[in-house]
mmCIF file of C-alpha atoms in Angstrom:
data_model
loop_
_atom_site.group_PDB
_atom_site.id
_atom_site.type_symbol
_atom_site.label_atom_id
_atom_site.label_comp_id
_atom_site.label_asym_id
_atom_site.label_seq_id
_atom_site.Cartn_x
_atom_site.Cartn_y
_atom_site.Cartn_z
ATOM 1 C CA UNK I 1 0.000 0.000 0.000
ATOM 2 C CA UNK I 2 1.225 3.536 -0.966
ATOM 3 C CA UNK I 3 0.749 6.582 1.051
ATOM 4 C CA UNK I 4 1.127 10.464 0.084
ATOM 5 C CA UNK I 5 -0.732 13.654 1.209
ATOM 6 C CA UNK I 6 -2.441 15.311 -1.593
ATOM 7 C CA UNK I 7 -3.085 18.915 -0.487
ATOM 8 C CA UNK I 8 -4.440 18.712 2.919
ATOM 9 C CA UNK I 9 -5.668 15.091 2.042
ATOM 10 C CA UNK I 10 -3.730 11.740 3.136
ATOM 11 C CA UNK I 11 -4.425 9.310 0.362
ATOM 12 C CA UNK I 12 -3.513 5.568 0.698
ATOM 13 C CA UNK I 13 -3.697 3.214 -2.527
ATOM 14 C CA UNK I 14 -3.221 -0.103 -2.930
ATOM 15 C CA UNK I 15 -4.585 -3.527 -4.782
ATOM 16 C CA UNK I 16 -7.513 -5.040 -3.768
ATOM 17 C CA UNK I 17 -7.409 -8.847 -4.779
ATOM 18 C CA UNK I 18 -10.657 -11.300 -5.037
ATOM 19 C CA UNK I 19 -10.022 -14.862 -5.760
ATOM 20 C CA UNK I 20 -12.714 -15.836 -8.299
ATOM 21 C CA UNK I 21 -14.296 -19.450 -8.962
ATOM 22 C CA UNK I 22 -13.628 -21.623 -11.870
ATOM 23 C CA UNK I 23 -15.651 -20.744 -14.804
ATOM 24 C CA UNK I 24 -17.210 -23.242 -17.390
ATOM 25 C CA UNK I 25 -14.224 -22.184 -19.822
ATOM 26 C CA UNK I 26 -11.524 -23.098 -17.143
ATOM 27 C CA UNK I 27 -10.225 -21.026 -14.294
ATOM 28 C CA UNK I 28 -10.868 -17.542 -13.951
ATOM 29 C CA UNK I 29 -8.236 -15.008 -13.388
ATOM 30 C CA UNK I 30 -7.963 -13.363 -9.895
ATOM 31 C CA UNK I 31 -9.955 -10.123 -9.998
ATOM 32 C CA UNK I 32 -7.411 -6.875 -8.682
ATOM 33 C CA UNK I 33 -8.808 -3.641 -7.921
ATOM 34 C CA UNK I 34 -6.843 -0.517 -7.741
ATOM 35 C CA UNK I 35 -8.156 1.726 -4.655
ATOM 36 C CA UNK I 36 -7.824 4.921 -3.447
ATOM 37 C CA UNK I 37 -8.376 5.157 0.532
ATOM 38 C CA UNK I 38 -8.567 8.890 1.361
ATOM 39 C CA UNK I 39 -8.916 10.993 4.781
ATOM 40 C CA UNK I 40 -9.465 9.914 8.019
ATOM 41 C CA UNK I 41 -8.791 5.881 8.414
ATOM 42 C CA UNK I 42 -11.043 6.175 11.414
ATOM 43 C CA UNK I 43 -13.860 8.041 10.257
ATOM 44 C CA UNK I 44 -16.968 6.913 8.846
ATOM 45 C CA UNK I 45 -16.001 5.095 5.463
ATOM 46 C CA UNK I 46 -18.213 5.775 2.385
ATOM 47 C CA UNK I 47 -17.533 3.939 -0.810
ATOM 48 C CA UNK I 48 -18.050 5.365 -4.304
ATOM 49 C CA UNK I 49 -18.875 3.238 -7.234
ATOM 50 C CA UNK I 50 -17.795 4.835 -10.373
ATOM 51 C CA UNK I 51 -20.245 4.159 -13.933
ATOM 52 C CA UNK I 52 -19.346 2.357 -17.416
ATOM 53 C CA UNK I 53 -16.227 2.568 -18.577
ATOM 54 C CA UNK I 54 -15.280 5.193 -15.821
ATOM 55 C CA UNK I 55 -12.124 5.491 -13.712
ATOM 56 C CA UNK I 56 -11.803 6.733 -10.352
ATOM 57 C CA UNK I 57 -11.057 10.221 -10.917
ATOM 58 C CA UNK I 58 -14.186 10.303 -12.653
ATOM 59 C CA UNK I 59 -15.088 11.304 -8.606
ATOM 60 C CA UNK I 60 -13.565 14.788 -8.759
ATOM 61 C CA UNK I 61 -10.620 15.171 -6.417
ATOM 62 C CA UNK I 62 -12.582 18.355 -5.065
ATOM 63 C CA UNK I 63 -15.869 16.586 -4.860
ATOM 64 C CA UNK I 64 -13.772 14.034 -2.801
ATOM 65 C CA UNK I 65 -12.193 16.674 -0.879
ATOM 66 C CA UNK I 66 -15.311 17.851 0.289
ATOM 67 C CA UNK I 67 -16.695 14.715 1.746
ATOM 68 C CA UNK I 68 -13.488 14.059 3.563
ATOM 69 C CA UNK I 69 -13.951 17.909 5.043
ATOM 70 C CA UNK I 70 -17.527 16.563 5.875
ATOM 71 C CA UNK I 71 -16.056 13.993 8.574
ATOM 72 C CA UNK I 72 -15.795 10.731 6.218
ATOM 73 C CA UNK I 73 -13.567 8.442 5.005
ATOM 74 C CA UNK I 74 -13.691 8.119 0.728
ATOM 75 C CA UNK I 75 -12.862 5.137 -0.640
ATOM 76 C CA UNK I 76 -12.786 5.085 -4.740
ATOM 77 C CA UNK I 77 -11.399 2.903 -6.728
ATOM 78 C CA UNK I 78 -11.750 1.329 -10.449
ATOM 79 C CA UNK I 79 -14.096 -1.193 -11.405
ATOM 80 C CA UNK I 80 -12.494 -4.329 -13.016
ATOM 81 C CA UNK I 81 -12.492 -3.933 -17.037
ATOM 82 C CA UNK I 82 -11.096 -0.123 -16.556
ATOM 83 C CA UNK I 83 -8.332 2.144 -14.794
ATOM 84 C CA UNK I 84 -5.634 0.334 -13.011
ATOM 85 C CA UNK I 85 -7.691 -2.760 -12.470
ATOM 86 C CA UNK I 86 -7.737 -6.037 -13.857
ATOM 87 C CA UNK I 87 -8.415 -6.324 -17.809
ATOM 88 C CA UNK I 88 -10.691 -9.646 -18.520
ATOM 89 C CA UNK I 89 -8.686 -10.090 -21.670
ATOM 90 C CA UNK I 90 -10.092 -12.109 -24.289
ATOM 91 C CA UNK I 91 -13.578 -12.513 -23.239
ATOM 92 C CA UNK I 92 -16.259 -12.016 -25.038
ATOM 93 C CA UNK I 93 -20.364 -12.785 -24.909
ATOM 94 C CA UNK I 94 -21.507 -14.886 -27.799
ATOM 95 C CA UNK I 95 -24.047 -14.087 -30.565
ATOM 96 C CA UNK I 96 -24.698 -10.194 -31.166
ATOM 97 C CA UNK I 97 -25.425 -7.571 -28.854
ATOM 98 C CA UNK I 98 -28.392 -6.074 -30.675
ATOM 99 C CA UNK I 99 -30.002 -9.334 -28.641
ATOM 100 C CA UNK I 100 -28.757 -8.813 -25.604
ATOM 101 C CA UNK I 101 -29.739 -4.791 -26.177
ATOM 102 C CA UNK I 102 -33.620 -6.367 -27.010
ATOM 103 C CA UNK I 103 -33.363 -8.978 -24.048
ATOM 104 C CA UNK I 104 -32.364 -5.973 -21.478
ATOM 105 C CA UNK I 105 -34.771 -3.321 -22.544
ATOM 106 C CA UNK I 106 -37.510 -6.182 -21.474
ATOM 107 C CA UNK I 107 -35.853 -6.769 -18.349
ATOM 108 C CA UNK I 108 -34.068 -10.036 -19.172
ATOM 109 C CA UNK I 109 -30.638 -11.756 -18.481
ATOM 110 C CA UNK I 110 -28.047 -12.681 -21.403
ATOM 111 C CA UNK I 111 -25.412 -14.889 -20.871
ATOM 112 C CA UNK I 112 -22.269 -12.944 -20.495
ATOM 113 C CA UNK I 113 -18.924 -13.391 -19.380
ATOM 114 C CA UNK I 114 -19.327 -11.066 -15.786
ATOM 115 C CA UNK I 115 -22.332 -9.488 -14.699
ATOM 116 C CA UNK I 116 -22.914 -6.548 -12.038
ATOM 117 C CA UNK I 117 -23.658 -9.258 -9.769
ATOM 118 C CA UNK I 118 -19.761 -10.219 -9.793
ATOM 119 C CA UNK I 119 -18.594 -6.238 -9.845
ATOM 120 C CA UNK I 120 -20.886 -6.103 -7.004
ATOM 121 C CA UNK I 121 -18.982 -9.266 -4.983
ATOM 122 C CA UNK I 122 -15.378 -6.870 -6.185
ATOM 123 C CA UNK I 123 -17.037 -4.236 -3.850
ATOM 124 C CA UNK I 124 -17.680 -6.904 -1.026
ATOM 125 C CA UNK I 125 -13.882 -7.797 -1.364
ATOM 126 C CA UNK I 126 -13.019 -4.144 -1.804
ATOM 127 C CA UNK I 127 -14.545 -3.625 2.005
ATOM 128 C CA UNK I 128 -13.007 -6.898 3.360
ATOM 129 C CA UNK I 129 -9.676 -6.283 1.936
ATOM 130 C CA UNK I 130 -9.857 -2.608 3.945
ATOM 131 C CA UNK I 131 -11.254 -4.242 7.167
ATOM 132 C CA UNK I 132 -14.772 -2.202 6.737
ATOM 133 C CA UNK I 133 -17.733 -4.074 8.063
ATOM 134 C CA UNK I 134 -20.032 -1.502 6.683
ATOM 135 C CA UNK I 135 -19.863 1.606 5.299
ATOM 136 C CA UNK I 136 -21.785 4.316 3.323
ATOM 137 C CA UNK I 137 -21.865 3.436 -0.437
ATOM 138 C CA UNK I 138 -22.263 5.841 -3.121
ATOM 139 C CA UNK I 139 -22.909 4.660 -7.141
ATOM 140 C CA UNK I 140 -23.126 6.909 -10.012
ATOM 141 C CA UNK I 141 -24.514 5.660 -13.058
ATOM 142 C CA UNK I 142 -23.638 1.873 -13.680
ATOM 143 C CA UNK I 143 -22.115 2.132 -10.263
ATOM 144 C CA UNK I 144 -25.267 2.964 -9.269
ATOM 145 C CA UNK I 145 -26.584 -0.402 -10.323
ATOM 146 C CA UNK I 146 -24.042 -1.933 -8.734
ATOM 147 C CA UNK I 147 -24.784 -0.358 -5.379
ATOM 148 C CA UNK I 148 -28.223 -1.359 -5.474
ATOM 149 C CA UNK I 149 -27.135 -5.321 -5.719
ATOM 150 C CA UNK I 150 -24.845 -4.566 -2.549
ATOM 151 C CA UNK I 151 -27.130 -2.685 -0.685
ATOM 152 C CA UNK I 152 -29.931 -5.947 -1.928
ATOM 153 C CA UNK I 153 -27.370 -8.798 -1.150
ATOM 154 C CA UNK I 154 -25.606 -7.284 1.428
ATOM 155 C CA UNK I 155 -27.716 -5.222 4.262
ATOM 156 C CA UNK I 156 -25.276 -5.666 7.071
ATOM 157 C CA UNK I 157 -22.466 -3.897 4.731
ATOM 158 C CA UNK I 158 -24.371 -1.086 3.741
ATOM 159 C CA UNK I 159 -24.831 1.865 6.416
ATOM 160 C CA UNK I 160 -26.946 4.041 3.577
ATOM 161 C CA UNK I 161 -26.831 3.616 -0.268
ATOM 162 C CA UNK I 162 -26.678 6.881 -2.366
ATOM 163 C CA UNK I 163 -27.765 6.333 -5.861
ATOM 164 C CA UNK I 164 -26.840 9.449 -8.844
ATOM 165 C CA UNK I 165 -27.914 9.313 -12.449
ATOM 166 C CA UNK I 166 -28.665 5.313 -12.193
ATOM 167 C CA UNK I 167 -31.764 3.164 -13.202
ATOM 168 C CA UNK I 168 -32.923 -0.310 -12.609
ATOM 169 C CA UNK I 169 -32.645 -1.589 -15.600
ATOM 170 C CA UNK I 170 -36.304 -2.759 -15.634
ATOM 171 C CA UNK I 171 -38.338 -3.677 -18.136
ATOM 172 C CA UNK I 172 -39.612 -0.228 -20.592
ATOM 173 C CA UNK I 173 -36.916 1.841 -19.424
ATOM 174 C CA UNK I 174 -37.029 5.972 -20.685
ATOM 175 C CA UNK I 175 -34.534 5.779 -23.444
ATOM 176 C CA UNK I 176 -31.446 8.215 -23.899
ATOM 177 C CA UNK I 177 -32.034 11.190 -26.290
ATOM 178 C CA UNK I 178 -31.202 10.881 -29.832
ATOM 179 C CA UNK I 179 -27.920 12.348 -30.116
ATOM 180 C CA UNK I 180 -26.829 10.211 -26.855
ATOM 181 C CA UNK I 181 -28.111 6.970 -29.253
ATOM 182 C CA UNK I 182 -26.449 8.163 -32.471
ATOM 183 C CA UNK I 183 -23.046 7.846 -30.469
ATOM 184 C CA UNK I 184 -23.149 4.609 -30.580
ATOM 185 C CA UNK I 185 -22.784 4.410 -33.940
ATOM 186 C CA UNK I 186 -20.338 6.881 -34.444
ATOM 187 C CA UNK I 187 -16.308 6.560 -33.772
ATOM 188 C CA UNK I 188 -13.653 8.202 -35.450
ATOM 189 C CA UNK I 189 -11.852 7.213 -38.722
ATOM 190 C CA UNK I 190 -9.592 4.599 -38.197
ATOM 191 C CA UNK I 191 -6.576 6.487 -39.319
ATOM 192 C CA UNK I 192 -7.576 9.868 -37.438
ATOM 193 C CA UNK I 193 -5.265 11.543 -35.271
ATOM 194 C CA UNK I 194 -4.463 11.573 -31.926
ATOM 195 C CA UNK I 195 -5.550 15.258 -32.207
ATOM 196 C CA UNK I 196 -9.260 14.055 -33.578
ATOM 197 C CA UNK I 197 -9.653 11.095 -31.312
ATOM 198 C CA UNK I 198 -9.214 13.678 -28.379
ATOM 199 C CA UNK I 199 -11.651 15.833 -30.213
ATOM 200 C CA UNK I 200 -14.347 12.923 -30.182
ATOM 201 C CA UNK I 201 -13.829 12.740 -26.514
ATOM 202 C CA UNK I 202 -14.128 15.988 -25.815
ATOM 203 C CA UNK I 203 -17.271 16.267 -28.052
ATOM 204 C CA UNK I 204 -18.925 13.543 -26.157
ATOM 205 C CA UNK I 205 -18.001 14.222 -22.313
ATOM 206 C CA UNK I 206 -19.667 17.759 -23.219
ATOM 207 C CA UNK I 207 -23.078 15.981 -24.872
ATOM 208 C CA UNK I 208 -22.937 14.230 -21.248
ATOM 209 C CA UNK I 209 -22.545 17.059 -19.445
ATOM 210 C CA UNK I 210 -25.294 19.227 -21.144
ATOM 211 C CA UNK I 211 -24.859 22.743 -21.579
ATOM 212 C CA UNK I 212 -25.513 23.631 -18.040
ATOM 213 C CA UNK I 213 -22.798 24.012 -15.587
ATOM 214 C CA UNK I 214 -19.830 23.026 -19.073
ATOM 215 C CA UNK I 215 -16.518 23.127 -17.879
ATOM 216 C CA UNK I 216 -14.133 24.588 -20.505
ATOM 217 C CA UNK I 217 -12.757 23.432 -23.538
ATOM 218 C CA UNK I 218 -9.445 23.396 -22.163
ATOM 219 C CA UNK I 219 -10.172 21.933 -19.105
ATOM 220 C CA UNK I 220 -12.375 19.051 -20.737
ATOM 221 C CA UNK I 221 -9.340 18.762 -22.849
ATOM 222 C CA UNK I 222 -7.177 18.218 -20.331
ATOM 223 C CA UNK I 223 -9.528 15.527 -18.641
ATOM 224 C CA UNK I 224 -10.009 13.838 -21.133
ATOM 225 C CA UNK I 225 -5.827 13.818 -21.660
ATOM 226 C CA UNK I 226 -5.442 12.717 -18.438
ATOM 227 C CA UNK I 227 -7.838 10.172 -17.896
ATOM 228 C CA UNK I 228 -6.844 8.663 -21.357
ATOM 229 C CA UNK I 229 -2.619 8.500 -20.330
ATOM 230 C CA UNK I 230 -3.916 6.430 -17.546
ATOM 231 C CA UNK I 231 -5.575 4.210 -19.286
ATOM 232 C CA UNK I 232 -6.960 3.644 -22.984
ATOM 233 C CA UNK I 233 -8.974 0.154 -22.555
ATOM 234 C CA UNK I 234 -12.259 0.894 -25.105
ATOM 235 C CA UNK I 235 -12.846 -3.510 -24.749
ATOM 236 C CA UNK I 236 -13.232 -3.308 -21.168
ATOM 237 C CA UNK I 237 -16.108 -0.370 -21.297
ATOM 238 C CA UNK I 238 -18.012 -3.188 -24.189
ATOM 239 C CA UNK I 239 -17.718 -5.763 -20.999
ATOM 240 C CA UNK I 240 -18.841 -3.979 -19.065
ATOM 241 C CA UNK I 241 -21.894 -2.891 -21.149
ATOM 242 C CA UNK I 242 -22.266 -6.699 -22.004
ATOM 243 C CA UNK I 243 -22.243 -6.802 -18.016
ATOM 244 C CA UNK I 244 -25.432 -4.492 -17.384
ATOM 245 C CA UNK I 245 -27.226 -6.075 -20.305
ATOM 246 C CA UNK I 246 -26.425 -9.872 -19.359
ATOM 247 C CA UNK I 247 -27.715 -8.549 -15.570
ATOM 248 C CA UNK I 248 -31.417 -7.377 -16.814
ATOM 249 C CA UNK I 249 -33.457 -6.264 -14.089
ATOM 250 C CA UNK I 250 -32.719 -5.154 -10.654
ATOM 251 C CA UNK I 251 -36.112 -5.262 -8.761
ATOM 252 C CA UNK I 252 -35.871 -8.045 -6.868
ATOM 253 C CA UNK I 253 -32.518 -6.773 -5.866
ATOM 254 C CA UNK I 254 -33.835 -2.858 -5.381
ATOM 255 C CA UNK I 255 -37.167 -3.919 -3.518
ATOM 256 C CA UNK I 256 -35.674 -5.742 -0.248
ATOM 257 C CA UNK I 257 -33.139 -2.661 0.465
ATOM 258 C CA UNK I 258 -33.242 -1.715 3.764
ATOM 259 C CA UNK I 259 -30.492 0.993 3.695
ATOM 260 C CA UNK I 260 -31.241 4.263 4.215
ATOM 261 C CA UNK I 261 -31.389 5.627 0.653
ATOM 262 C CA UNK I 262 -31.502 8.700 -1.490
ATOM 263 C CA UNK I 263 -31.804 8.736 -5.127
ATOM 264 C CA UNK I 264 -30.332 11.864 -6.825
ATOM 265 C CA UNK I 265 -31.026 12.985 -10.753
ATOM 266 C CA UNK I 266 -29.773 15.770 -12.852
ATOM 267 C CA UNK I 267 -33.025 17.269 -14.377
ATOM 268 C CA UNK I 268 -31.084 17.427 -18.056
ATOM 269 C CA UNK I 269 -29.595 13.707 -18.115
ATOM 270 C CA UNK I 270 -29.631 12.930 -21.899
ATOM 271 C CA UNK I 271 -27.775 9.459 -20.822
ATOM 272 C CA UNK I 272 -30.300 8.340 -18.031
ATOM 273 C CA UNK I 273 -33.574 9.949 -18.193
ATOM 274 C CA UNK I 274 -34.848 11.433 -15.049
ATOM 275 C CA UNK I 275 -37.887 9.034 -15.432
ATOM 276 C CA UNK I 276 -35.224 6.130 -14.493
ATOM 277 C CA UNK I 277 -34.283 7.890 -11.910
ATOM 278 C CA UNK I 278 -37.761 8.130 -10.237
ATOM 279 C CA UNK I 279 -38.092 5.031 -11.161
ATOM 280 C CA UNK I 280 -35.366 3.619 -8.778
ATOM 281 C CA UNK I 281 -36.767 5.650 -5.428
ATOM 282 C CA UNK I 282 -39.875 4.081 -6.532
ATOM 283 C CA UNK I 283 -38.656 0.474 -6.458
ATOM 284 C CA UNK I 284 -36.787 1.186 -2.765
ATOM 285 C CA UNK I 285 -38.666 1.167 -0.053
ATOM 286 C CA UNK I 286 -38.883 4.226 1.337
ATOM 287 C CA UNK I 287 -36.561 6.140 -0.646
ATOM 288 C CA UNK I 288 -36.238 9.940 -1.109
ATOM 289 C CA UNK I 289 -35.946 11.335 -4.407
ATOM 290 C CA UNK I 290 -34.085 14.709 -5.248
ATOM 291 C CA UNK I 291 -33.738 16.095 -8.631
ATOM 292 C CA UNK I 292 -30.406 18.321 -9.339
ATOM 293 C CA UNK I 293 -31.713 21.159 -11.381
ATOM 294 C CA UNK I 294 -29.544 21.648 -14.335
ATOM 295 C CA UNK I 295 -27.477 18.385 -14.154
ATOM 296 C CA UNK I 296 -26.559 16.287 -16.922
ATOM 297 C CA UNK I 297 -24.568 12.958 -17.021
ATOM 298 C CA UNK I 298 -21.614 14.084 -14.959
ATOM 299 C CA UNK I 299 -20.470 15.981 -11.564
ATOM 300 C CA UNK I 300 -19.171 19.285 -12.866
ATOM 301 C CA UNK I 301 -18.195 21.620 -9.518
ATOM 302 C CA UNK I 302 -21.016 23.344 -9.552
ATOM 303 C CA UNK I 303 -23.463 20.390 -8.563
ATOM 304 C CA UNK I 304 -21.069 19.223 -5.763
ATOM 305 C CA UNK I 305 -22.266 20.785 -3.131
ATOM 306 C CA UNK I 306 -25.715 20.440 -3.151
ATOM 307 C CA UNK I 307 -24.904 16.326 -3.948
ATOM 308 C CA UNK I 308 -22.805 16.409 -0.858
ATOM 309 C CA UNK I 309 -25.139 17.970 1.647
ATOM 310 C CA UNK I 310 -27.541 15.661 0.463
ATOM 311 C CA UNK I 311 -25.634 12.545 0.518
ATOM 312 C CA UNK I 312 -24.193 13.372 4.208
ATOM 313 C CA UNK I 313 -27.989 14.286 5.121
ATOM 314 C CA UNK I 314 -28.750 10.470 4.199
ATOM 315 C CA UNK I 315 -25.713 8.968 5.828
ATOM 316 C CA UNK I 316 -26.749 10.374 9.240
ATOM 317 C CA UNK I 317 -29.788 8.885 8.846
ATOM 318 C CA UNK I 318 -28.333 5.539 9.571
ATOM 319 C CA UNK I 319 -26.746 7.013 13.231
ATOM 320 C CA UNK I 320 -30.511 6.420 14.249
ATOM 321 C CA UNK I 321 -31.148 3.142 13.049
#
């Protein structure tokens, strides 16, 4: 495990390793998770699960900051398939997706190589690798998902569950807009430049933020610069789409929470609808839902604060149960 002080920050990182069974093709590789432990080891932990295809620092350092200010202990780290985890090299589901993409927006399971059910069991060794009986958890997106099968399979290890831009996955779902859809079919020119790949990026993180709250060009840029030197892994993000899809619905998972829980929901998601959001603090019992006026598919600074206060309102919620 390493150890620095970023800013007024300590920060511990290390490898998080879960043994995995043997698979019908022969044994499966060891899943390793690269963590970030930050603040206070004695504080009240809170675990962030990060969305498709997204590393860590996908949680702002600032937005991190600030819960660590709040009294907690952040733990983020990267989701197998992305970052500085462990690749699942060479697998691959079988027939095309455009099934699995028919079977999911019904509310039914494919056969894939991982599903969130597994990234969910990474999280339980995540917490047991740390020595953190139960702790706050926090998904955006995708993570999201995955937080509601922890928080369903897992009650004793989940203090509160915070879910951001997520859905359930169930059957019907509110679709993303157009131009969100028409990305899918869009990449750029196999000979374009490093120059017009980072264009693409750039173009794409802004569609996902919306025009509300847009960071700059230059900062985007740099982002997207950043995030890509530290790792450039596009067959991990199509796993871990394969993963959601081969997972189908969550309900039976998101109807027996017990957790404390508060959904949250940028009003101008073109990704996630807001509907889906609803939809999720409908399916938990007893679940508060708060829409973030303005947001889109991402945590720009200016929708920190408001996330935070309500995230640390819902984690003292479970001092009094």
């Amino acid at each position: 495990m390493g150890e620095t002080v970023d800013n007024t920050v300590l920060t511990r990182s290390g490898i998080a390793r879960r043994e995995t069974p043997v698979g019908p093709d022969g044994p499966d590789v060891p899943v390793e998770l690269y963590y970030e432990d930050l603040g206070d080891p004695a504080a009240p932990p809170a675990l962030l699960i990060m969305g498709l295809g997204a590393q860590l620092p996908m949680w702002p350092d600032g937005f991190c900051e600030q819960l660590v200010d709040a009294g907690y202990r952040v733990i983020r780290f990267d989701n197998r398939d992305a970052g500085l985890s462990a690749k699942m090299h060479g697998r691959r589901a079988r027939g095309t997706v455009y099934r699995r993409v028919g079977r999911y927006l019904l509310g039914r399971p494919s056969a894939v190589p991982y599903t969130l059910i597994d990234m969910a069991k990474d999280a339980v060794a995540l917490l047991d690798h740390l020595g953190i009986g139960r702790t706050h958890v926090v998904g955006a997106s995708l993570g999201g998902m995955i937080a509601q099968i922890l928080a369903g399979t897992e009650p004793d290890r989940v203090a509160s569950l915070g879910i951001i831009m997520s859905t359930t996955g169930k059957p019907f779902p509110a679709l993303p807009t157009w131009r969100v859809i028409k990305l899918a079919f869009e990449a750029p020119a196999k000979d374009a430049s490093a120059e017009e790949k980072l264009d693409f990026e750039v173009r794409n993180i802004a569609l996902f933020n919306g025009p509300n709250f847009l960071p700059s060009q230059t900062e985007l840029r740099r982002r997207v610069q950043q995030l890509a030197d530290r790792c450039n892994y596009p067959q991990g993000m199509l796993r871990q789409f394969d993963a959601m899809l081969g997972t189908g619905s969550l309900l039976g998972y998101s109807k027996v929470i017990t957790a404390p829980t508060v959904v949250l929901h940028g009003s101008a998601d073109p990704m996630v609808r807001p509907r889906n959001g609803r939809a999720v603090a409908a399916a938990i019992p007893g679940a508060r839902f708060v829409v973030i006026d303005g947001m889109g598919h991402d945590l720009p600074k200016p929708v920190w604060r408001p996330i935070i206060e309500t995230l640390t309102e819902n984690f003292a919620l479970s001092a009094s149960r």
